[in-house]
PDB file of C-alpha atoms in Angstrom:
ATOM      1  CA  UNK A   1       9.397-114.506 -51.624  1.00  0.00           C
ATOM      2  CA  UNK A   2       8.064-114.825 -48.101  1.00  0.00           C
ATOM      3  CA  UNK A   3       4.289-114.722 -47.732  1.00  0.00           C
ATOM      4  CA  UNK A   4       2.128-114.748 -44.631  1.00  0.00           C
ATOM      5  CA  UNK A   5      -1.454-115.950 -44.241  1.00  0.00           C
ATOM      6  CA  UNK A   6      -3.678-115.625 -41.220  1.00  0.00           C
ATOM      7  CA  UNK A   7      -6.298-118.226 -40.396  1.00  0.00           C
ATOM      8  CA  UNK A   8      -8.825-118.833 -37.664  1.00  0.00           C
ATOM      9  CA  UNK A   9     -12.457-118.364 -36.673  1.00  0.00           C
ATOM     10  CA  UNK A  10     -14.131-115.204 -37.869  1.00  0.00           C
ATOM     11  CA  UNK A  11     -16.588-115.165 -34.990  1.00  0.00           C
ATOM     12  CA  UNK A  12     -15.789-115.572 -31.306  1.00  0.00           C
ATOM     13  CA  UNK A  13     -18.221-115.348 -28.397  1.00  0.00           C
ATOM     14  CA  UNK A  14     -17.601-112.857 -25.577  1.00  0.00           C
ATOM     15  CA  UNK A  15     -15.470-114.226 -22.716  1.00  0.00           C
ATOM     16  CA  UNK A  16     -14.027-116.938 -24.943  1.00  0.00           C
ATOM     17  CA  UNK A  17     -10.500-117.215 -26.376  1.00  0.00           C
ATOM     18  CA  UNK A  18      -9.595-115.866 -29.778  1.00  0.00           C
ATOM     19  CA  UNK A  19      -7.117-118.129 -31.570  1.00  0.00           C
ATOM     20  CA  UNK A  20      -5.355-117.279 -34.826  1.00  0.00           C
ATOM     21  CA  UNK A  21      -2.508-118.841 -36.757  1.00  0.00           C
ATOM     22  CA  UNK A  22      -0.121-117.257 -39.228  1.00  0.00           C
ATOM     23  CA  UNK A  23       1.435-119.597 -41.788  1.00  0.00           C
ATOM     24  CA  UNK A  24       4.739-118.539 -43.301  1.00  0.00           C
ATOM     25  CA  UNK A  25       5.545-119.700 -46.833  1.00  0.00           C
ATOM     26  CA  UNK A  26       8.511-119.076 -49.088  1.00  0.00           C
ATOM     27  CA  UNK A  27      10.996-119.114 -46.230  1.00  0.00           C
ATOM     28  CA  UNK A  28      11.730-120.607 -42.851  1.00  0.00           C
ATOM     29  CA  UNK A  29      10.247-118.972 -39.786  1.00  0.00           C
ATOM     30  CA  UNK A  30      13.383-119.837 -37.830  1.00  0.00           C
ATOM     31  CA  UNK A  31      15.968-118.548 -40.282  1.00  0.00           C
ATOM     32  CA  UNK A  32      17.603-115.205 -40.053  1.00  0.00           C
ATOM     33  CA  UNK A  33      17.017-112.685 -37.356  1.00  0.00           C
ATOM     34  CA  UNK A  34      13.342-112.003 -37.873  1.00  0.00           C
ATOM     35  CA  UNK A  35      10.696-111.514 -35.276  1.00  0.00           C
ATOM     36  CA  UNK A  36       7.093-112.307 -36.065  1.00  0.00           C
ATOM     37  CA  UNK A  37       4.391-109.903 -34.972  1.00  0.00           C
ATOM     38  CA  UNK A  38       0.647-109.623 -34.586  1.00  0.00           C
ATOM     39  CA  UNK A  39      -1.132-106.317 -35.201  1.00  0.00           C
ATOM     40  CA  UNK A  40      -4.825-105.483 -35.197  1.00  0.00           C
ATOM     41  CA  UNK A  41      -7.015-102.744 -36.593  1.00  0.00           C
ATOM     42  CA  UNK A  42     -10.631-102.083 -35.570  1.00  0.00           C
ATOM     43  CA  UNK A  43     -12.829-101.034 -38.464  1.00  0.00           C
ATOM     44  CA  UNK A  44     -12.108 -97.441 -39.460  1.00  0.00           C
ATOM     45  CA  UNK A  45      -9.405 -97.029 -36.832  1.00  0.00           C
ATOM     46  CA  UNK A  46      -5.646 -97.171 -36.532  1.00  0.00           C
ATOM     47  CA  UNK A  47      -3.142 -99.945 -36.018  1.00  0.00           C
ATOM     48  CA  UNK A  48      -2.406-101.526 -32.644  1.00  0.00           C
ATOM     49  CA  UNK A  49       0.617-103.733 -32.077  1.00  0.00           C
ATOM     50  CA  UNK A  50      -0.320-106.868 -30.142  1.00  0.00           C
ATOM     51  CA  UNK A  51       2.971-108.675 -29.652  1.00  0.00           C
ATOM     52  CA  UNK A  52       5.920-110.437 -31.284  1.00  0.00           C
ATOM     53  CA  UNK A  53       7.900-113.615 -30.990  1.00  0.00           C
ATOM     54  CA  UNK A  54      11.466-114.592 -31.818  1.00  0.00           C
ATOM     55  CA  UNK A  55      11.584-118.302 -32.722  1.00  0.00           C
ATOM     56  CA  UNK A  56      14.852-118.884 -30.892  1.00  0.00           C
ATOM     57  CA  UNK A  57      13.253-117.573 -27.731  1.00  0.00           C
ATOM     58  CA  UNK A  58      11.478-114.520 -26.479  1.00  0.00           C
ATOM     59  CA  UNK A  59       8.006-113.095 -26.608  1.00  0.00           C
ATOM     60  CA  UNK A  60       7.143-109.444 -26.241  1.00  0.00           C
ATOM     61  CA  UNK A  61       3.641-108.263 -25.548  1.00  0.00           C
ATOM     62  CA  UNK A  62       1.708-105.019 -25.625  1.00  0.00           C
ATOM     63  CA  UNK A  63       1.441-104.155 -21.921  1.00  0.00           C
ATOM     64  CA  UNK A  64      -2.260-103.428 -22.293  1.00  0.00           C
ATOM     65  CA  UNK A  65      -2.923-106.971 -23.540  1.00  0.00           C
ATOM     66  CA  UNK A  66      -0.277-108.933 -21.678  1.00  0.00           C
ATOM     67  CA  UNK A  67      -2.568-110.462 -19.082  1.00  0.00           C
ATOM     68  CA  UNK A  68      -4.759-112.057 -21.770  1.00  0.00           C
ATOM     69  CA  UNK A  69      -2.215-112.835 -24.459  1.00  0.00           C
ATOM     70  CA  UNK A  70      -0.110-115.792 -25.527  1.00  0.00           C
ATOM     71  CA  UNK A  71       1.981-115.879 -28.695  1.00  0.00           C
ATOM     72  CA  UNK A  72       3.708-119.116 -29.634  1.00  0.00           C
ATOM     73  CA  UNK A  73       5.612-120.624 -32.542  1.00  0.00           C
ATOM     74  CA  UNK A  74       5.608-124.037 -34.180  1.00  0.00           C
ATOM     75  CA  UNK A  75       8.755-124.201 -36.268  1.00  0.00           C
ATOM     76  CA  UNK A  76       7.885-127.676 -37.591  1.00  0.00           C
ATOM     77  CA  UNK A  77       4.792-126.215 -39.246  1.00  0.00           C
ATOM     78  CA  UNK A  78       6.369-122.835 -40.046  1.00  0.00           C
ATOM     79  CA  UNK A  79       3.595-121.128 -38.111  1.00  0.00           C
ATOM     80  CA  UNK A  80       3.116-118.777 -35.226  1.00  0.00           C
ATOM     81  CA  UNK A  81      -0.064-118.293 -33.258  1.00  0.00           C
ATOM     82  CA  UNK A  82      -2.009-115.853 -31.154  1.00  0.00           C
ATOM     83  CA  UNK A  83      -4.336-116.623 -28.274  1.00  0.00           C
ATOM     84  CA  UNK A  84      -6.269-113.798 -26.652  1.00  0.00           C
ATOM     85  CA  UNK A  85      -8.481-114.786 -23.744  1.00  0.00           C
ATOM     86  CA  UNK A  86     -11.600-113.251 -22.221  1.00  0.00           C
ATOM     87  CA  UNK A  87     -12.467-111.339 -25.372  1.00  0.00           C
ATOM     88  CA  UNK A  88     -15.014-108.559 -25.560  1.00  0.00           C
ATOM     89  CA  UNK A  89     -16.503-106.539 -28.385  1.00  0.00           C
ATOM     90  CA  UNK A  90     -13.494-104.234 -28.097  1.00  0.00           C
ATOM     91  CA  UNK A  91     -11.357-107.046 -29.522  1.00  0.00           C
ATOM     92  CA  UNK A  92     -13.305-107.000 -32.797  1.00  0.00           C
ATOM     93  CA  UNK A  93     -10.817-106.073 -35.507  1.00  0.00           C
ATOM     94  CA  UNK A  94      -8.857-107.116 -38.551  1.00  0.00           C
ATOM     95  CA  UNK A  95      -5.883-109.091 -37.283  1.00  0.00           C
ATOM     96  CA  UNK A  96      -2.634-109.035 -39.244  1.00  0.00           C
ATOM     97  CA  UNK A  97       0.529-111.027 -38.888  1.00  0.00           C
ATOM     98  CA  UNK A  98       3.805-109.528 -40.083  1.00  0.00           C
ATOM     99  CA  UNK A  99       7.511-110.170 -40.344  1.00  0.00           C
ATOM    100  CA  UNK A 100       9.369-107.835 -38.096  1.00  0.00           C
ATOM    101  CA  UNK A 101      13.089-107.114 -38.185  1.00  0.00           C
ATOM    102  CA  UNK A 102      15.214-105.509 -35.544  1.00  0.00           C
ATOM    103  CA  UNK A 103      18.921-105.838 -34.954  1.00  0.00           C
ATOM    104  CA  UNK A 104      19.306-105.228 -31.269  1.00  0.00           C
ATOM    105  CA  UNK A 105      23.074-105.622 -31.472  1.00  0.00           C
ATOM    106  CA  UNK A 106      23.297-102.710 -33.879  1.00  0.00           C
ATOM    107  CA  UNK A 107      20.455-100.889 -32.206  1.00  0.00           C
ATOM    108  CA  UNK A 108      18.404-100.659 -35.386  1.00  0.00           C
ATOM    109  CA  UNK A 109      14.773-101.381 -36.245  1.00  0.00           C
ATOM    110  CA  UNK A 110      13.929-102.130 -39.854  1.00  0.00           C
ATOM    111  CA  UNK A 111      10.160-102.337 -39.510  1.00  0.00           C
ATOM    112  CA  UNK A 112       7.532-104.818 -40.628  1.00  0.00           C
ATOM    113  CA  UNK A 113       8.292-105.553 -44.249  1.00  0.00           C
ATOM    114  CA  UNK A 114       5.985-108.478 -45.011  1.00  0.00           C
ATOM    115  CA  UNK A 115       2.341-108.555 -43.968  1.00  0.00           C
ATOM    116  CA  UNK A 116      -0.462-111.043 -44.249  1.00  0.00           C
ATOM    117  CA  UNK A 117      -3.703-110.020 -45.907  1.00  0.00           C
ATOM    118  CA  UNK A 118      -5.468-109.799 -42.554  1.00  0.00           C
ATOM    119  CA  UNK A 119      -8.384-111.707 -41.128  1.00  0.00           C
ATOM    120  CA  UNK A 120     -11.517-110.203 -39.637  1.00  0.00           C
ATOM    121  CA  UNK A 121     -12.497-111.364 -36.181  1.00  0.00           C
ATOM    122  CA  UNK A 122     -15.843-110.363 -34.707  1.00  0.00           C
ATOM    123  CA  UNK A 123     -16.626-110.848 -31.036  1.00  0.00           C
ATOM    124  CA  UNK A 124     -20.355-111.327 -30.655  1.00  0.00           C
ATOM    125  CA  UNK A 125     -22.815-113.709 -29.098  1.00  0.00           C
TER     126      UNK A 125
ATOM    127  CA  UNK B   1       4.648 -96.213 -23.376  1.00  0.00           C
ATOM    128  CA  UNK B   2       5.653 -93.656 -25.956  1.00  0.00           C
ATOM    129  CA  UNK B   3       2.651 -92.011 -27.587  1.00  0.00           C
ATOM    130  CA  UNK B   4       2.957 -90.943 -31.212  1.00  0.00           C
ATOM    131  CA  UNK B   5       0.712 -88.095 -32.347  1.00  0.00           C
ATOM    132  CA  UNK B   6       0.302 -87.603 -36.080  1.00  0.00           C
ATOM    133  CA  UNK B   7      -0.870 -84.409 -37.681  1.00  0.00           C
ATOM    134  CA  UNK B   8      -2.842 -83.339 -39.473  1.00  0.00           C
ATOM    135  CA  UNK B   9      -5.535 -85.972 -39.207  1.00  0.00           C
ATOM    136  CA  UNK B  10      -6.463 -85.390 -42.825  1.00  0.00           C
ATOM    137  CA  UNK B  11      -4.507 -83.653 -45.571  1.00  0.00           C
ATOM    138  CA  UNK B  12      -6.421 -82.590 -48.682  1.00  0.00           C
ATOM    139  CA  UNK B  13      -4.132 -82.070 -51.631  1.00  0.00           C
ATOM    140  CA  UNK B  14      -4.084 -82.312 -55.413  1.00  0.00           C
ATOM    141  CA  UNK B  15      -1.901 -84.641 -57.484  1.00  0.00           C
ATOM    142  CA  UNK B  16       1.472 -83.041 -58.058  1.00  0.00           C
ATOM    143  CA  UNK B  17       1.446 -81.182 -54.756  1.00  0.00           C
ATOM    144  CA  UNK B  18       3.845 -81.725 -51.891  1.00  0.00           C
ATOM    145  CA  UNK B  19       2.626 -83.518 -48.760  1.00  0.00           C
ATOM    146  CA  UNK B  20       4.214 -82.997 -45.364  1.00  0.00           C
ATOM    147  CA  UNK B  21       3.114 -85.318 -42.564  1.00  0.00           C
ATOM    148  CA  UNK B  22       4.152 -84.927 -38.941  1.00  0.00           C
ATOM    149  CA  UNK B  23       4.742 -87.510 -36.226  1.00  0.00           C
ATOM    150  CA  UNK B  24       5.448 -86.225 -32.739  1.00  0.00           C
ATOM    151  CA  UNK B  25       6.544 -88.502 -29.884  1.00  0.00           C
ATOM    152  CA  UNK B  26       5.698 -88.022 -26.217  1.00  0.00           C
ATOM    153  CA  UNK B  27       9.362 -88.631 -25.408  1.00  0.00           C
ATOM    154  CA  UNK B  28      12.543 -88.910 -27.388  1.00  0.00           C
ATOM    155  CA  UNK B  29      12.766 -91.754 -29.908  1.00  0.00           C
ATOM    156  CA  UNK B  30      15.970 -92.872 -31.551  1.00  0.00           C
ATOM    157  CA  UNK B  31      15.765 -92.112 -35.255  1.00  0.00           C
ATOM    158  CA  UNK B  32      16.975 -95.687 -35.813  1.00  0.00           C
ATOM    159  CA  UNK B  33      13.679 -96.839 -34.324  1.00  0.00           C
ATOM    160  CA  UNK B  34      11.192 -94.724 -36.306  1.00  0.00           C
ATOM    161  CA  UNK B  35       9.277 -96.244 -39.207  1.00  0.00           C
ATOM    162  CA  UNK B  36       6.556 -95.110 -41.639  1.00  0.00           C
ATOM    163  CA  UNK B  37       3.869 -97.192 -43.366  1.00  0.00           C
ATOM    164  CA  UNK B  38       1.294 -96.555 -46.075  1.00  0.00           C
ATOM    165  CA  UNK B  39      -2.105 -98.226 -46.028  1.00  0.00           C
ATOM    166  CA  UNK B  40      -4.678 -98.115 -48.794  1.00  0.00           C
ATOM    167  CA  UNK B  41      -8.337 -99.074 -48.263  1.00  0.00           C
ATOM    168  CA  UNK B  42      -8.812-102.816 -47.950  1.00  0.00           C
ATOM    169  CA  UNK B  43      -5.070-103.472 -48.030  1.00  0.00           C
ATOM    170  CA  UNK B  44      -2.407-104.360 -45.502  1.00  0.00           C
ATOM    171  CA  UNK B  45       0.083-101.676 -44.496  1.00  0.00           C
ATOM    172  CA  UNK B  46       3.217-101.310 -46.610  1.00  0.00           C
ATOM    173  CA  UNK B  47       6.604-100.403 -45.186  1.00  0.00           C
ATOM    174  CA  UNK B  48       7.850 -97.093 -46.610  1.00  0.00           C
ATOM    175  CA  UNK B  49      10.625 -95.750 -44.410  1.00  0.00           C
ATOM    176  CA  UNK B  50      12.789 -97.213 -41.654  1.00  0.00           C
ATOM    177  CA  UNK B  51      15.440 -95.576 -39.530  1.00  0.00           C
ATOM    178  CA  UNK B  52      13.467 -92.342 -39.940  1.00  0.00           C
ATOM    179  CA  UNK B  53      14.952 -91.662 -43.370  1.00  0.00           C
ATOM    180  CA  UNK B  54      15.846 -94.858 -45.229  1.00  0.00           C
ATOM    181  CA  UNK B  55      13.475 -95.960 -47.963  1.00  0.00           C
ATOM    182  CA  UNK B  56      12.379 -99.578 -47.928  1.00  0.00           C
ATOM    183  CA  UNK B  57      12.925-101.756 -50.975  1.00  0.00           C
ATOM    184  CA  UNK B  58      11.011-100.562 -54.009  1.00  0.00           C
ATOM    185  CA  UNK B  59       9.805 -97.290 -52.508  1.00  0.00           C
ATOM    186  CA  UNK B  60       9.997 -94.365 -54.967  1.00  0.00           C
ATOM    187  CA  UNK B  61      12.335 -91.516 -54.150  1.00  0.00           C
ATOM    188  CA  UNK B  62       9.465 -89.028 -53.949  1.00  0.00           C
ATOM    189  CA  UNK B  63       9.004 -90.418 -50.429  1.00  0.00           C
ATOM    190  CA  UNK B  64      11.450 -89.112 -47.865  1.00  0.00           C
ATOM    191  CA  UNK B  65      11.660 -89.127 -44.099  1.00  0.00           C
ATOM    192  CA  UNK B  66      13.457 -86.895 -41.676  1.00  0.00           C
ATOM    193  CA  UNK B  67      13.573 -85.871 -38.053  1.00  0.00           C
ATOM    194  CA  UNK B  68      15.021 -86.744 -34.702  1.00  0.00           C
ATOM    195  CA  UNK B  69      14.185 -86.734 -31.018  1.00  0.00           C
ATOM    196  CA  UNK B  70      10.460 -86.153 -30.756  1.00  0.00           C
ATOM    197  CA  UNK B  71       9.665 -84.702 -34.185  1.00  0.00           C
ATOM    198  CA  UNK B  72       9.625 -86.686 -37.393  1.00  0.00           C
ATOM    199  CA  UNK B  73       8.344 -85.888 -40.865  1.00  0.00           C
ATOM    200  CA  UNK B  74       7.300 -87.868 -43.914  1.00  0.00           C
ATOM    201  CA  UNK B  75       7.392 -85.885 -47.134  1.00  0.00           C
ATOM    202  CA  UNK B  76       5.930 -86.862 -50.484  1.00  0.00           C
ATOM    203  CA  UNK B  77       7.509 -84.495 -52.953  1.00  0.00           C
ATOM    204  CA  UNK B  78       4.920 -84.718 -55.707  1.00  0.00           C
ATOM    205  CA  UNK B  79       1.746 -86.672 -55.059  1.00  0.00           C
ATOM    206  CA  UNK B  80       0.870 -89.367 -57.547  1.00  0.00           C
ATOM    207  CA  UNK B  81      -2.699 -90.721 -57.736  1.00  0.00           C
ATOM    208  CA  UNK B  82      -1.597 -93.935 -56.001  1.00  0.00           C
ATOM    209  CA  UNK B  83      -0.214 -92.012 -53.002  1.00  0.00           C
ATOM    210  CA  UNK B  84      -3.629 -91.069 -51.636  1.00  0.00           C
ATOM    211  CA  UNK B  85      -3.820 -93.303 -48.585  1.00  0.00           C
ATOM    212  CA  UNK B  86      -3.382 -93.351 -44.823  1.00  0.00           C
ATOM    213  CA  UNK B  87       0.110 -93.057 -43.400  1.00  0.00           C
ATOM    214  CA  UNK B  88       1.241 -94.316 -40.015  1.00  0.00           C
ATOM    215  CA  UNK B  89       4.403 -93.740 -38.056  1.00  0.00           C
ATOM    216  CA  UNK B  90       5.607 -96.378 -35.619  1.00  0.00           C
ATOM    217  CA  UNK B  91       8.328 -96.491 -32.985  1.00  0.00           C
ATOM    218  CA  UNK B  92      10.292 -99.393 -31.570  1.00  0.00           C
ATOM    219  CA  UNK B  93      11.969 -98.843 -28.297  1.00  0.00           C
ATOM    220  CA  UNK B  94       9.692 -98.396 -25.403  1.00  0.00           C
ATOM    221  CA  UNK B  95       7.435-101.274 -26.423  1.00  0.00           C
ATOM    222  CA  UNK B  96       6.154-100.743 -29.940  1.00  0.00           C
ATOM    223  CA  UNK B  97       3.474 -98.197 -30.816  1.00  0.00           C
ATOM    224  CA  UNK B  98       1.808 -96.703 -33.868  1.00  0.00           C
ATOM    225  CA  UNK B  99       0.607 -93.182 -34.409  1.00  0.00           C
ATOM    226  CA  UNK B 100      -3.043 -92.568 -35.137  1.00  0.00           C
ATOM    227  CA  UNK B 101      -2.474 -92.004 -38.848  1.00  0.00           C
ATOM    228  CA  UNK B 102      -2.775 -89.195 -41.373  1.00  0.00           C
ATOM    229  CA  UNK B 103      -5.153 -89.584 -44.269  1.00  0.00           C
ATOM    230  CA  UNK B 104      -3.978 -87.974 -47.496  1.00  0.00           C
ATOM    231  CA  UNK B 105      -7.046 -87.385 -49.632  1.00  0.00           C
ATOM    232  CA  UNK B 106      -7.641 -85.906 -53.049  1.00  0.00           C
ATOM    233  CA  UNK B 107      -8.708 -82.289 -52.908  1.00  0.00           C
TER     234      UNK B 107
END
């Protein structure tokens, strides 16, 4: 059974870079046709998709975050990572990683079926 | 980007009642790209429905999805105590966006 776990600093200073890692266990990050996504949720608010990566190549970013965002994968460690630069208080949120499945050949999206527990990141000096 | 608007914001119902949640898109979305999630307080979202109407693994049949184009619906036929939660729709197509959520609370 695939499980995801987010890790990283819980406190980041304004203007610095937020860095998080998602470790995948119970399966290989590079097997199958899965994408791997990051999503965030400010306290008491809704979900915002941040971006996704396909280990064989391809990253896709939320246009509103693209200029500050880098998502990468380390298949040797079965991990994928998020870096968000120049953070402000508006980036304070619970950050989730999730397994994301779409079959572009068939033109079908199967959704995010496995989620991490989430990690809270606060941007404050 | 496609904006998803969910209504109502809050739905107050009693166990056993039927819940009907709406998700309206700012432009047409393929039904193959429309998904629903459930989120309980302090928990990660859980996938309920994909392809607008297909239940994910392990989801009870009291949950059903329907719709096409710009109007989609999640129906819970008879609310169980564990169904009181927030529900989100999400589209994949023009980027990837979530609706603002509908909270189903106990009346």
